Amino acid sequence: KRIENGNVGLVEIYPREDLPETFDLQIVIRQIDNQRGKWSLTVPVSRQYTDAATKTVLPMKTVTVGQTTITVKKIQIAPSSTTVDWELNQPITALDIPGGMPFIIEDDKGDQCVFRPLSTSPLDHQGEGDMKTWAYRTVYVTPESIPEYLLLKINPAVFPEYNQIDSQLQIKIFLD
């Protein structure tokens, strides 16, 4: 982003594994504006305050649509972001899910935009027999207030054959 006296950037990193309790983050900058060089910073990092403010839920809940199974494994709600780790199991011949969002999240009041998605990344994949399994992490903006529960509904844009959402095609996850 360009500002009055230069540029400002932001890089968000979501590691696949949990970070250590404390560590030194090494930051190396190789160019500032037109000036090339090498500037190194070491920033001590502690999870003490974020861990205290982070809520983790391990629902391990599954919904099946045709031959596709979606399992919600872990939800972490932190002040900076919310992550949902989920798994997709489907036949090897099936097309990959476009956009990687097989479900829509609603809060306990029926609002869909309370958890606004930022990104979805594959964490792992494997094939066994005629099935393939993908593990994903989706990052959301954390809302100002945390709802009592979330309702994950099958996304009709991804599964058009299920455009009428019924209670069999949704997962209810309590966050308390």
Short mmCIF file of C-alpha atoms in Angstrom, two decimals:
data_model
loop_
_atom_site.label_atom_id
_atom_site.label_comp_id
_atom_site.label_asym_id
_atom_site.label_seq_id
_atom_site.Cartn_x
_atom_site.Cartn_y
_atom_site.Cartn_z
CA LYS A 1 0.00 0.00 0.00
CA ARG A 2 1.35 3.40 -0.94
CA ILE A 3 1.22 6.09 1.74
CA GLU A 4 2.33 9.74 1.77
CA ASN A 5 5.99 9.09 2.56
CA GLY A 6 6.48 5.54 1.27
CA ASN A 7 4.94 2.10 1.24
CA VAL A 8 3.50 -0.08 3.97
CA GLY A 9 3.07 -3.83 3.65
CA LEU A 10 1.70 -6.64 5.74
CA VAL A 11 2.60 -10.30 5.59
CA GLU A 12 0.51 -12.82 7.51
CA ILE A 13 1.94 -16.30 8.04
CA TYR A 14 -0.15 -19.24 9.23
CA PRO A 15 2.21 -22.13 10.00
CA ARG A 16 1.03 -25.71 9.56
CA GLU A 17 2.11 -26.68 13.08
CA ASP A 18 1.83 -24.90 16.42
CA LEU A 19 4.63 -22.46 17.15
CA PRO A 20 6.92 -22.94 20.17
CA GLU A 21 5.95 -21.14 23.41
CA THR A 22 8.73 -18.61 22.83
CA PHE A 23 11.12 -18.03 19.93
CA ASP A 24 13.09 -15.35 18.13
CA LEU A 25 11.57 -14.27 14.81
CA GLN A 26 14.23 -13.39 12.26
CA ILE A 27 13.21 -10.73 9.73
CA VAL A 28 15.48 -9.88 6.80
CA ILE A 29 14.70 -6.93 4.53
CA ARG A 30 16.61 -6.78 1.24
CA GLN A 31 15.19 -3.61 -0.29
CA ILE A 32 13.61 -0.41 1.00
CA ASP A 33 12.18 1.68 -1.83
CA ASN A 34 15.04 1.80 -4.40
CA GLN A 35 17.77 1.11 -1.82
CA ARG A 36 19.11 -2.44 -1.89
CA GLY A 37 20.87 -3.85 1.14
CA LYS A 38 20.39 -6.30 3.97
CA TRP A 39 18.75 -5.27 7.20
CA SER A 40 18.23 -7.98 9.83
CA LEU A 41 15.92 -7.77 12.83
CA THR A 42 15.40 -10.23 15.64
CA VAL A 43 12.05 -9.99 17.42
CA PRO A 44 11.39 -12.07 20.54
CA VAL A 45 7.95 -13.71 20.33
CA SER A 46 5.88 -15.25 23.12
CA ARG A 47 2.53 -17.03 22.85
CA GLN A 48 1.68 -16.23 26.48
CA TYR A 49 -0.95 -13.56 25.81
CA THR A 50 -2.39 -14.98 22.60
CA ASP A 51 -2.74 -18.46 24.11
CA ALA A 52 -4.67 -17.01 27.03
CA ALA A 53 -7.02 -15.21 24.62
CA THR A 54 -7.43 -18.14 22.18
CA LYS A 55 -10.33 -20.58 22.29
CA THR A 56 -9.86 -24.02 20.70
CA VAL A 57 -12.71 -26.39 19.86
CA LEU A 58 -12.17 -29.91 18.50
CA PRO A 59 -15.58 -30.83 17.05
CA MET A 60 -14.56 -33.79 14.81
CA LYS A 61 -17.99 -33.56 13.14
CA THR A 62 -18.72 -34.93 9.67
CA VAL A 63 -21.28 -34.39 6.93
CA THR A 64 -21.56 -36.51 3.79
CA VAL A 65 -22.80 -35.21 0.43
CA GLY A 66 -23.02 -37.99 -2.16
CA GLN A 67 -19.57 -39.62 -2.09
CA THR A 68 -17.88 -36.56 -0.54
CA THR A 69 -17.28 -36.40 3.22
CA ILE A 70 -16.34 -33.17 4.99
CA THR A 71 -14.99 -33.33 8.55
CA VAL A 72 -14.48 -30.24 10.73
CA LYS A 73 -11.52 -31.13 12.92
CA LYS A 74 -10.44 -27.98 14.77
CA ILE A 75 -11.58 -24.39 15.25
CA GLN A 76 -9.23 -21.84 16.84
CA ILE A 77 -10.62 -18.43 17.67
CA ALA A 78 -7.88 -15.91 18.45
CA PRO A 79 -7.98 -12.12 18.65
CA SER A 80 -6.10 -11.83 15.33
CA SER A 81 -7.97 -14.47 13.29
CA THR A 82 -10.06 -17.62 13.40
CA THR A 83 -8.89 -20.82 11.73
CA VAL A 84 -10.97 -23.84 10.78
CA ASP A 85 -9.08 -27.06 10.00
CA TRP A 86 -11.19 -29.41 7.91
CA GLU A 87 -10.79 -32.50 5.81
CA LEU A 88 -12.31 -33.43 2.46
CA ASN A 89 -12.57 -37.09 1.42
CA GLN A 90 -13.86 -37.84 -2.07
CA PRO A 91 -13.39 -40.24 -5.00
CA ILE A 92 -10.17 -39.77 -6.97
CA THR A 93 -12.28 -39.13 -10.08
CA ALA A 94 -14.15 -36.21 -8.44
CA LEU A 95 -13.26 -32.66 -9.44
CA ASP A 96 -11.50 -30.55 -6.84
CA ILE A 97 -13.83 -28.20 -5.02
CA PRO A 98 -13.67 -24.79 -6.73
CA GLY A 99 -12.60 -22.07 -4.32
CA GLY A 100 -12.09 -24.65 -1.58
CA MET A 101 -15.17 -23.58 0.40
CA PRO A 102 -17.65 -26.46 0.58
CA PHE A 103 -19.57 -24.88 3.45
CA ILE A 104 -21.09 -21.57 4.50
CA ILE A 105 -20.73 -20.55 8.15
CA GLU A 106 -23.61 -18.95 10.02
CA ASP A 107 -23.59 -17.79 13.62
CA ASP A 108 -26.26 -18.50 16.24
CA LYS A 109 -28.35 -15.58 14.88
CA GLY A 110 -28.28 -16.81 11.26
CA ASP A 111 -25.76 -14.19 10.06
CA GLN A 112 -23.35 -15.46 7.39
CA CYS A 113 -20.80 -12.65 7.31
CA VAL A 114 -19.79 -12.76 10.98
CA PHE A 115 -16.80 -14.99 10.09
CA ARG A 116 -15.52 -13.45 6.84
CA PRO A 117 -13.13 -15.83 5.01
CA LEU A 118 -9.63 -14.55 4.23
CA SER A 119 -7.93 -17.59 2.71
CA THR A 120 -7.99 -21.37 2.34
CA SER A 121 -4.80 -23.41 2.09
CA PRO A 122 -4.21 -27.13 1.62
CA LEU A 123 -2.17 -28.64 4.47
CA ASP A 124 -1.84 -32.22 3.26
CA HIS A 125 -3.27 -34.72 0.79
CA GLN A 126 -3.15 -38.46 0.30
CA GLY A 127 -4.78 -41.11 -1.80
CA GLU A 128 -5.86 -44.57 -0.76
CA GLY A 129 -7.59 -46.93 -3.15
CA ASP A 130 -10.18 -45.00 -5.14
CA MET A 131 -10.46 -42.15 -2.58
CA LYS A 132 -8.42 -38.98 -2.00
CA THR A 133 -8.24 -36.98 1.22
CA TRP A 134 -7.26 -33.33 1.48
CA ALA A 135 -6.63 -31.46 4.76
CA TYR A 136 -7.33 -27.71 4.59
CA ARG A 137 -7.09 -24.66 6.83
CA THR A 138 -9.42 -21.73 6.24
CA VAL A 139 -8.61 -18.40 7.91
CA TYR A 140 -11.42 -16.02 8.87
CA VAL A 141 -11.65 -12.56 10.40
CA THR A 142 -12.51 -12.99 14.09
CA PRO A 143 -15.77 -11.19 14.90
CA GLU A 144 -16.06 -8.71 17.76
CA SER A 145 -18.25 -11.07 19.78
CA ILE A 146 -18.04 -14.84 19.69
CA PRO A 147 -21.37 -16.60 19.02
CA GLU A 148 -22.72 -19.45 21.15
CA TYR A 149 -22.48 -21.83 18.19
CA LEU A 150 -21.67 -22.00 14.48
CA LEU A 151 -23.74 -23.70 11.81
CA LEU A 152 -21.74 -25.00 8.84
CA LYS A 153 -24.06 -25.54 5.87
CA ILE A 154 -23.23 -27.20 2.58
CA ASN A 155 -22.49 -24.49 0.01
CA PRO A 156 -25.00 -24.83 -2.87
CA ALA A 157 -22.55 -23.03 -5.21
CA VAL A 158 -20.17 -25.99 -4.77
CA PHE A 159 -22.85 -28.68 -4.54
CA PRO A 160 -25.63 -27.41 -6.88
CA GLU A 161 -27.45 -30.73 -6.65
CA TYR A 162 -28.14 -29.83 -3.00
CA ASN A 163 -29.52 -26.34 -3.48
CA GLN A 164 -32.16 -26.96 -0.82
CA ILE A 165 -30.16 -26.98 2.41
CA ASP A 166 -31.67 -29.37 4.93
CA SER A 167 -30.64 -30.19 8.48
CA GLN A 168 -28.93 -33.41 7.33
CA LEU A 169 -26.39 -31.35 5.37
CA GLN A 170 -25.16 -29.07 8.14
CA ILE A 171 -22.92 -29.26 11.19
CA LYS A 172 -23.73 -27.44 14.42
CA ILE A 173 -20.68 -26.66 16.57
CA PHE A 174 -21.00 -25.16 20.06
CA LEU A 175 -18.14 -22.82 20.96
CA ASP A 176 -18.47 -22.77 24.75
#
